[in-house]
Amino acid sequence: MYHPCMRIAPALLLLACCGPGEVHVTLDPVPAVAGCGRIANAQKLLVSALGDFPSDTRQVDVGAAVDLATFPPETRQLAVEVLGPGGVKAAVGATAPLQLAELAEGEHVPIFMAPKDGFCRTSSMSEPRDRPLIVRAGAGVLVIGGLGASGPVKTAEYYDPATATFTPVTVPTTLAAMGFTGATATELADGRAVIAGGPPVVYGVFDPKTLSFGRPGTLLEVRAYHAAAALDGAKIIVAGGCGFLGATGMCAAGSERTTTKIIDVDSGDISDGPALGGVRLGGTATLEASGADLTGAPEVLLAGGIDLAGNPVATIERFDPSEGAPAAIATPGAAGLTAPLAAGGVLVALASPGAPAAGGASVVAPGTAPHVVGAASARAGAVLVPLEDGTVAAIGGRAGTAVDRYLPALRAWKLVSAGAASDAPDGVAGSGAVRLDDGSVLVVGGHDSVGAPLDQAWIYRPAVDRGPFDAATVTPTDEASAQLDPLDPANVNTTSGDWILSSSGPALASWAVIAGPSLVSGTITASVRPSGGVAILVGFVDPSHFDALVLPMGGAAHLERHTPGAVTPLCTGSPVPMTLGEGGSVTITVTRKPDRISATVGADAVIDCAPGTSARGRVGIAPSGSGASLTVDTISVNR
C-alpha cells in the first residue's frame, strides 16, 4: 500500500519517514556552503503540498513526522518554510515539480533552502569565470567559457540542482581551442543547448541527457558578439556581431557584420536571413508574436548591444526571419539587457555588456514601439532574470547586495535587500544567472570590486508566493499583490488611482496576465468595471496559444481558441446583459475543468460547454471590442 511519510530532523538536515508497511521518502536539503539556510534555532516548520487542488499545509514541530499519505496523491510540488523565534520565516525552499504518487521506495527528493529574498553559497565552479556563458540544459545548467586570471577560459561544466555540484564537461577541441569570447549559448525546446561563434568557425550542441557535445558543425564564417535565438526545435538565428577579434578580444574596426544566418543544428544547413540596418555588438534576440491579432508568424526582436565605439545602440529591430528587412525603432529610456514577460512583452533595461552603468527601462509589446517605464538602480555588468511571479530580478552590477525587482502592473522597480542572514555577493558584476525549476535562481562567477574573476556560485531565493501550483488574489494597484502583467503598459492608466486597461483595436490583443499560477482546472473570479466587452483568458501559454471566453455587451458569450495563424470558435452561450458594468463593478466567475468551461456574469449564467481538452496555462483578462476599457479591482485564481 502506498503510504509515504517524512521525519524532519532538528536542524532540517533531512526529512525522512519510517515505519512498517510504508513507502520511505527522504526530502534532502541540498548542501549549501557554511550551512546557509539551515536554521539552528528553528521552532516550527510549514510543509505544503501543492498541485491542482487547494494547497494543503501542515505546521509541525521540528523532529516530528509528517505523514505524506494524508497529502493528495496528485501533489506536484512540496514547499517547506522554517519558522524561527516569533514565527519569522527564516528560510524557505521548494522542490522541483514532481509526481508524489510516483515516488519510489527510498527515493531522495532534493530541496535547496535559503532565507527569503536571500542568497546562499552553493558549490564553487572548477575555476574562476568572469562573464561566463550560461544556459539552461535539461534540469540543470551549462556554464562555459568566460575570462579567468590569465585569459579566456576554454572549459565547461554542468550544474546539477539535485546535488548542488558542478561536473566538468568535455568540450570538443575544435570548439574550445580558442576559447568562447563573443560566443552565444541558446537553449532549444528539447533541452539541448547550442554554443555558437566566438573565435572558432563552428557551433556545438550540448545534450544534457549524456552531458556531452555532439560533433561540431560549421558556421562557414567567423561571427562573434552576435545575438542568437532559437526559432524552433532545431534552428537558431544569429544576427550582427563581427568577423574578427583583435588582441584585446574585442571586435576589430571594419569587421562588423550586419547580416543574419539561420542554422539548422541537426542537418547543418545554413541559410541567409534579412540584413540588419546597422552595427550591433553583444545584443540579444527574442521571439515575439506578430499580426494585429498576434496570430502571425513569430518575429525576431533585436535589442541592446553597443557599436564599435562602445556606445549603446539606441534602437531595436524586429523582423520576420524568413523575409523582409528589419524595421528600426528608437528605444527611449531603454538600454541593453532583455527579459521576456509573462503576458508576451519584453523588458529592455539596464546596460549592455561593455556599456556604462544605466538604469533606464522600457517594455516592448509585439508590433509596438517601446513604452518607457520606471528606472531601476544604475548597474553595469548586471543580469536580468524573470521570476515565477512575473516580476524580473536585476542582480549584480552595483555596490551592495540589493536586488531590483521590476513590478509589471506598477511599471516600476522595487529595491529589495538581501538581508543579514544571506550570503549575497557584494558588488559583484559580470555574473551569469538563470532560473531553476524550483523557482530559485543560480548565479555564477563574475568579478569582484578589483576585477578579479570569481569561481563562486550562489542560489537566490526570491520572496515570491505565486509558483505554478499556487492560488492568487491580485489587486493590481497594491504592491504586495500586484502581479498582473499587461501585454503593453502603454494601454494601462493609473492616474485616477484605479488600474484601467484599454483595448488597442477591434482584435483581442490587449490583455493582462496573472503571472505564476497555471491551471487545468479551477475557478477565476474577477471584480471589474467594464466599458464595453470583457474577455477572460485561460490556458495562456503565450500570445499565440490560449483560449478566450469573450463576453460582448449584449452579444452571445463565446469561447474561442487562439493558435498560430488562426482563431477558432469552440462554443457559444447566452447573451451577455447589456447592463454589464453599469453603475459599478460586476463579478465574473469562470469555472474551468480539463474538458469543460462555464461562467456567470453577476447572477446570470452565460455559458456552459465542453470544448474538449485545453492546455495548462495562466489566466488573463482583457477588454473586448474597439474602444473598450476595463477597470480591474481584483482578480483571483483558486483551485
GROMACS .gro file of C-alpha atoms in nm, residues 155-445:
model
  291
  155THR     CA    1   3.639   2.465  -2.035
  156ALA     CA    2   3.276   2.392  -1.945
  157GLU     CA    3   3.088   2.243  -1.650
  158TYR     CA    4   2.734   2.138  -1.571
  159TYR     CA    5   2.543   2.237  -1.256
  160ASP     CA    6   2.307   1.972  -1.119
  161PRO     CA    7   2.047   2.130  -0.886
  162ALA     CA    8   1.976   1.791  -0.724
  163THR     CA    9   2.327   1.771  -0.581
  164ALA     CA   10   2.430   2.139  -0.596
  165THR     CA   11   2.753   2.037  -0.767
  166PHE     CA   12   2.940   2.125  -1.086
  167THR     CA   13   3.063   1.843  -1.310
  168PRO     CA   14   3.333   1.907  -1.574
  169VAL     CA   15   3.213   1.865  -1.933
  170THR     CA   16   3.447   1.760  -2.214
  171VAL     CA   17   3.437   2.018  -2.494
  172PRO     CA   18   3.547   1.922  -2.849
  173THR     CA   19   3.889   2.067  -2.931
  174THR     CA   20   3.763   2.248  -3.240
  175LEU     CA   21   3.504   2.427  -3.026
  176ALA     CA   22   3.728   2.513  -2.732
  177ALA     CA   23   4.072   2.569  -2.888
  178MET     CA   24   4.047   2.949  -2.895
  179GLY     CA   25   3.802   2.999  -2.610
  180PHE     CA   26   3.449   3.132  -2.621
  181THR     CA   27   3.495   3.510  -2.628
  182GLY     CA   28   3.194   3.659  -2.808
  183ALA     CA   29   3.010   3.325  -2.841
  184THR     CA   30   2.641   3.271  -2.762
  185ALA     CA   31   2.455   3.000  -2.571
  186THR     CA   32   2.099   2.920  -2.682
  187GLU     CA   33   1.851   2.675  -2.529
  188LEU     CA   34   1.646   2.459  -2.766
  189ALA     CA   35   1.293   2.342  -2.692
  190ASP     CA   36   1.405   1.984  -2.625
  191GLY     CA   37   1.651   2.090  -2.353
  192ARG     CA   38   1.967   2.086  -2.565
  193ALA     CA   39   2.192   2.394  -2.578
  194VAL     CA   40   2.378   2.541  -2.876
  195ILE     CA   41   2.715   2.716  -2.832
  196ALA     CA   42   2.786   2.919  -3.146
  197GLY     CA   43   3.055   3.154  -3.272
  198GLY     CA   44   3.330   3.343  -3.099
  199PRO     CA   45   3.682   3.286  -3.235
  200PRO     CA   46   3.614   2.944  -3.396
  201VAL     CA   47   3.408   2.898  -3.714
  202VAL     CA   48   3.194   2.626  -3.551
  203TYR     CA   49   2.897   2.556  -3.328
  204GLY     CA   50   2.841   2.275  -3.080
  205VAL     CA   51   2.524   2.113  -2.946
  206PHE     CA   52   2.523   2.001  -2.582
  207ASP     CA   53   2.292   1.717  -2.477
  208PRO     CA   54   2.208   1.722  -2.102
  209LYS     CA   55   2.099   1.356  -2.117
  210THR     CA   56   2.456   1.245  -2.187
  211LEU     CA   57   2.639   1.555  -2.050
  212SER     CA   58   2.829   1.572  -2.378
  213PHE     CA   59   2.866   1.766  -2.700
  214GLY     CA   60   2.793   1.615  -3.038
  215ARG     CA   61   3.019   1.657  -3.335
  216PRO     CA   62   3.066   2.032  -3.402
  217GLY     CA   63   2.913   2.190  -3.713
  218THR     CA   64   3.050   2.474  -3.920
  219LEU     CA   65   2.925   2.833  -3.937
  220LEU     CA   66   3.121   2.894  -4.262
  221GLU     CA   67   3.241   3.227  -4.120
  222VAL     CA   68   3.373   3.383  -3.802
  223ARG     CA   69   3.095   3.554  -3.606
  224ALA     CA   70   3.141   3.691  -3.255
  225TYR     CA   71   2.944   3.922  -3.023
  226HIS     CA   72   2.627   3.844  -3.216
  227ALA     CA   73   2.272   3.791  -3.091
  228ALA     CA   74   2.112   3.446  -3.112
  229ALA     CA   75   1.768   3.293  -3.058
  230ALA     CA   76   1.603   2.955  -3.113
  231LEU     CA   77   1.344   2.958  -3.393
  232ASP     CA   78   1.218   2.605  -3.336
  233GLY     CA   79   1.342   2.270  -3.205
  234ALA     CA   80   1.647   2.262  -3.431
  235LYS     CA   81   1.701   2.606  -3.586
  236ILE     CA   82   1.868   2.913  -3.440
  237ILE     CA   83   1.924   3.256  -3.589
  238VAL     CA   84   2.246   3.452  -3.538
  239ALA     CA   85   2.242   3.826  -3.604
  240GLY     CA   86   2.500   4.102  -3.624
  241GLY     CA   87   2.829   4.090  -3.439
  242CYS     CA   88   3.169   4.098  -3.606
  243GLY     CA   89   3.403   3.878  -3.808
  244PHE     CA   90   3.739   3.942  -3.641
  245LEU     CA   91   3.859   3.972  -3.281
  246GLY     CA   92   4.166   4.182  -3.208
  247ALA     CA   93   4.436   4.114  -2.949
  248THR     CA   94   4.213   4.256  -2.672
  249GLY     CA   95   3.934   4.015  -2.755
  250MET     CA   96   3.711   4.291  -2.889
  251CYS     CA   97   3.577   4.339  -3.242
  252ALA     CA   98   3.824   4.493  -3.484
  253ALA     CA   99   3.728   4.801  -3.683
  254GLY     CA  100   3.589   4.716  -4.025
  255SER     CA  101   3.491   4.360  -3.927
  256GLU     CA  102   3.134   4.432  -3.826
  257ARG     CA  103   2.862   4.206  -3.968
  258THR     CA  104   2.512   4.333  -4.042
  259THR     CA  105   2.387   4.001  -4.176
  260THR     CA  106   2.179   3.726  -4.021
  261LYS     CA  107   2.207   3.350  -4.069
  262ILE     CA  108   1.962   3.069  -3.992
  263ILE     CA  109   2.130   2.744  -3.884
  264ASP     CA  110   1.968   2.402  -3.862
  265VAL     CA  111   2.188   2.237  -3.599
  266ASP     CA  112   2.058   1.888  -3.682
  267SER     CA  113   2.108   1.894  -4.060
  268GLY     CA  114   2.389   2.152  -4.070
  269ASP     CA  115   2.203   2.359  -4.332
  270ILE     CA  116   2.268   2.735  -4.325
  271SER     CA  117   2.054   2.996  -4.499
  272ASP     CA  118   2.057   3.375  -4.520
  273GLY     CA  119   1.819   3.582  -4.313
  274PRO     CA  120   1.739   3.953  -4.358
  275ALA     CA  121   2.017   4.213  -4.345
  276LEU     CA  122   2.024   4.441  -4.041
  277GLY     CA  123   2.004   4.817  -4.053
  278GLY     CA  124   2.322   4.883  -3.854
  279VAL     CA  125   2.602   4.757  -3.631
  280ARG     CA  126   2.504   4.573  -3.313
  281LEU     CA  127   2.765   4.402  -3.094
  282GLY     CA  128   2.656   4.195  -2.794
  283GLY     CA  129   2.282   4.245  -2.836
  284THR     CA  130   2.007   3.998  -2.754
  285ALA     CA  131   1.744   3.833  -2.971
  286THR     CA  132   1.392   3.735  -2.859
  287LEU     CA  133   1.097   3.585  -3.046
  288GLU     CA  134   0.766   3.773  -3.028
  289ALA     CA  135   0.417   3.727  -3.173
  290SER     CA  136   0.310   3.930  -3.477
  291GLY     CA  137  -0.002   4.048  -3.661
  292ALA     CA  138  -0.299   4.259  -3.550
  293ASP     CA  139  -0.442   3.966  -3.353
  294LEU     CA  140  -0.096   3.826  -3.262
  295THR     CA  141  -0.152   3.503  -3.453
  296GLY     CA  142   0.109   3.571  -3.722
  297ALA     CA  143   0.446   3.401  -3.761
  298PRO     CA  144   0.687   3.487  -3.477
  299GLU     CA  145   0.920   3.778  -3.540
  300VAL     CA  146   1.271   3.836  -3.405
  301LEU     CA  147   1.324   4.134  -3.176
  302LEU     CA  148   1.684   4.258  -3.151
  303ALA     CA  149   1.772   4.489  -2.863
  304GLY     CA  150   2.072   4.622  -2.675
  305GLY     CA  151   2.434   4.594  -2.770
  306ILE     CA  152   2.698   4.853  -2.848
  307ASP     CA  153   2.862   4.990  -3.161
  308LEU     CA  154   3.234   4.970  -3.242
  309ALA     CA  155   3.299   5.282  -3.034
  310GLY     CA  156   3.135   5.130  -2.727
  311ASN     CA  157   2.821   5.344  -2.745
  312PRO     CA  158   2.486   5.180  -2.661
  313VAL     CA  159   2.271   5.102  -2.965
  314ALA     CA  160   1.966   5.324  -2.927
  315THR     CA  161   1.725   5.126  -3.144
  316ILE     CA  162   1.551   4.792  -3.151
  317GLU     CA  163   1.497   4.600  -3.472
  318ARG     CA  164   1.222   4.349  -3.546
  319PHE     CA  165   1.181   4.128  -3.850
  320ASP     CA  166   1.034   3.810  -3.990
  321PRO     CA  167   1.335   3.577  -4.004
  322SER     CA  168   1.222   3.431  -4.336
  323GLU     CA  169   1.163   3.754  -4.524
  324GLY     CA  170   1.158   4.131  -4.511
  325ALA     CA  171   1.401   4.399  -4.398
  326PRO     CA  172   1.414   4.478  -4.024
  327ALA     CA  173   1.235   4.788  -3.902
  328ALA     CA  174   1.448   5.001  -3.670
  329ILE     CA  175   1.262   5.169  -3.383
  330ALA     CA  176   1.408   5.415  -3.132
  331THR     CA  177   1.411   5.293  -2.771
  332PRO     CA  178   1.379   5.591  -2.535
  333GLY     CA  179   1.450   5.505  -2.175
  334ALA     CA  180   1.584   5.159  -2.260
  335ALA     CA  181   1.934   5.024  -2.253
  336GLY     CA  182   2.067   4.679  -2.327
  337LEU     CA  183   1.954   4.367  -2.137
  338THR     CA  184   1.627   4.189  -2.211
  339ALA     CA  185   1.387   3.963  -2.024
  340PRO     CA  186   1.062   3.809  -2.153
  341LEU     CA  187   0.748   3.899  -1.956
  342ALA     CA  188   0.456   3.668  -1.876
  343ALA     CA  189   0.200   3.841  -2.100
  344GLY     CA  190   0.424   3.839  -2.408
  345GLY     CA  191   0.612   4.168  -2.390
  346VAL     CA  192   0.986   4.212  -2.348
  347LEU     CA  193   1.155   4.421  -2.079
  348VAL     CA  194   1.460   4.609  -2.213
  349ALA     CA  195   1.663   4.759  -1.930
  350LEU     CA  196   1.999   4.848  -1.774
  351ALA     CA  197   2.328   4.843  -1.965
  352SER     CA  198   2.456   4.604  -2.231
  353PRO     CA  199   2.783   4.424  -2.152
  354GLY     CA  200   3.065   4.671  -2.207
  355ALA     CA  201   2.843   4.980  -2.176
  356PRO     CA  202   2.841   5.235  -1.890
  357ALA     CA  203   2.606   5.181  -1.596
  358ALA     CA  204   2.240   5.255  -1.672
  359GLY     CA  205   1.903   5.207  -1.506
  360GLY     CA  206   1.661   5.304  -1.781
  361ALA     CA  207   1.390   5.060  -1.886
  362SER     CA  208   1.121   5.013  -2.149
  363VAL     CA  209   0.869   4.741  -2.230
  364VAL     CA  210   0.826   4.636  -2.592
  365ALA     CA  211   0.494   4.472  -2.681
  366PRO     CA  212   0.461   4.281  -3.010
  367GLY     CA  213   0.430   4.514  -3.306
  368THR     CA  214   0.453   4.833  -3.099
  369ALA     CA  215   0.712   5.095  -3.011
  370PRO     CA  216   0.881   5.069  -2.669
  371HIS     CA  217   0.698   5.219  -2.373
  372VAL     CA  218   0.918   5.385  -2.109
  373VAL     CA  219   0.867   5.253  -1.755
  374GLY     CA  220   1.027   5.349  -1.424
  375ALA     CA  221   1.405   5.330  -1.393
  376ALA     CA  222   1.599   5.085  -1.179
  377SER     CA  223   1.925   5.149  -0.992
  378ALA     CA  224   2.203   5.220  -1.240
  379ARG     CA  225   2.400   4.899  -1.296
  380ALA     CA  226   2.678   4.779  -1.527
  381GLY     CA  227   2.755   4.409  -1.569
  382ALA     CA  228   2.420   4.305  -1.420
  383VAL     CA  229   2.184   4.024  -1.522
  384LEU     CA  230   1.805   4.018  -1.566
  385VAL     CA  231   1.614   3.703  -1.463
  386PRO     CA  232   1.234   3.655  -1.497
  387LEU     CA  233   1.086   3.514  -1.175
  388GLU     CA  234   0.789   3.281  -1.124
  389ASP     CA  235   0.552   3.559  -1.020
  390GLY     CA  236   0.611   3.763  -1.336
  391THR     CA  237   0.850   4.011  -1.179
  392VAL     CA  238   1.207   4.043  -1.310
  393ALA     CA  239   1.515   4.047  -1.087
  394ALA     CA  240   1.815   4.267  -1.167
  395ILE     CA  241   2.113   4.109  -0.990
  396GLY     CA  242   2.469   4.239  -0.951
  397GLY     CA  243   2.647   4.525  -1.120
  398ARG     CA  244   2.628   4.770  -0.831
  399ALA     CA  245   2.778   4.810  -0.485
  400GLY     CA  246   2.591   4.626  -0.212
  401THR     CA  247   2.375   4.316  -0.220
  402ALA     CA  248   2.028   4.453  -0.300
  403VAL     CA  249   1.823   4.321  -0.590
  404ASP     CA  250   1.599   4.539  -0.807
  405ARG     CA  251   1.268   4.375  -0.899
  406TYR     CA  252   1.053   4.505  -1.183
  407LEU     CA  253   0.679   4.500  -1.099
  408PRO     CA  254   0.490   4.490  -1.432
  409ALA     CA  255   0.149   4.601  -1.301
  410LEU     CA  256   0.300   4.915  -1.146
  411ARG     CA  257   0.555   4.973  -1.425
  412ALA     CA  258   0.812   5.036  -1.153
  413TRP     CA  259   1.107   4.878  -0.972
  414LYS     CA  260   1.142   4.784  -0.606
  415LEU     CA  261   1.484   4.764  -0.440
  416VAL     CA  262   1.495   4.454  -0.217
  417SER     CA  263   1.760   4.399   0.049
  418ALA     CA  264   1.918   4.054   0.057
  419GLY     CA  265   1.909   4.052   0.438
  420ALA     CA  266   2.169   3.993   0.709
  421ALA     CA  267   2.131   3.612   0.708
  422SER     CA  268   2.221   3.594   0.341
  423ASP     CA  269   2.547   3.504   0.166
  424ALA     CA  270   2.474   3.761  -0.106
  425PRO     CA  271   2.755   3.859  -0.343
  426ASP     CA  272   2.855   4.219  -0.263
  427GLY     CA  273   2.939   4.442  -0.558
  428VAL     CA  274   2.990   4.152  -0.798
  429ALA     CA  275   2.948   4.221  -1.172
  430GLY     CA  276   2.976   4.009  -1.485
  431SER     CA  277   2.793   3.706  -1.341
  432GLY     CA  278   2.570   3.466  -1.530
  433ALA     CA  279   2.226   3.372  -1.396
  434VAL     CA  280   1.925   3.154  -1.482
  435ARG     CA  281   1.607   3.044  -1.305
  436LEU     CA  282   1.586   2.681  -1.196
  437ASP     CA  283   1.282   2.450  -1.192
  438ASP     CA  284   1.213   2.516  -0.822
  439GLY     CA  285   1.182   2.892  -0.882
  440SER     CA  286   1.523   2.981  -0.737
  441VAL     CA  287   1.800   3.149  -0.939
  442LEU     CA  288   2.152   3.016  -0.994
  443VAL     CA  289   2.412   3.297  -1.008
  444VAL     CA  290   2.766   3.204  -1.114
  445GLY     CA  291   3.103   3.373  -1.144
   0.00000   0.00000   0.00000
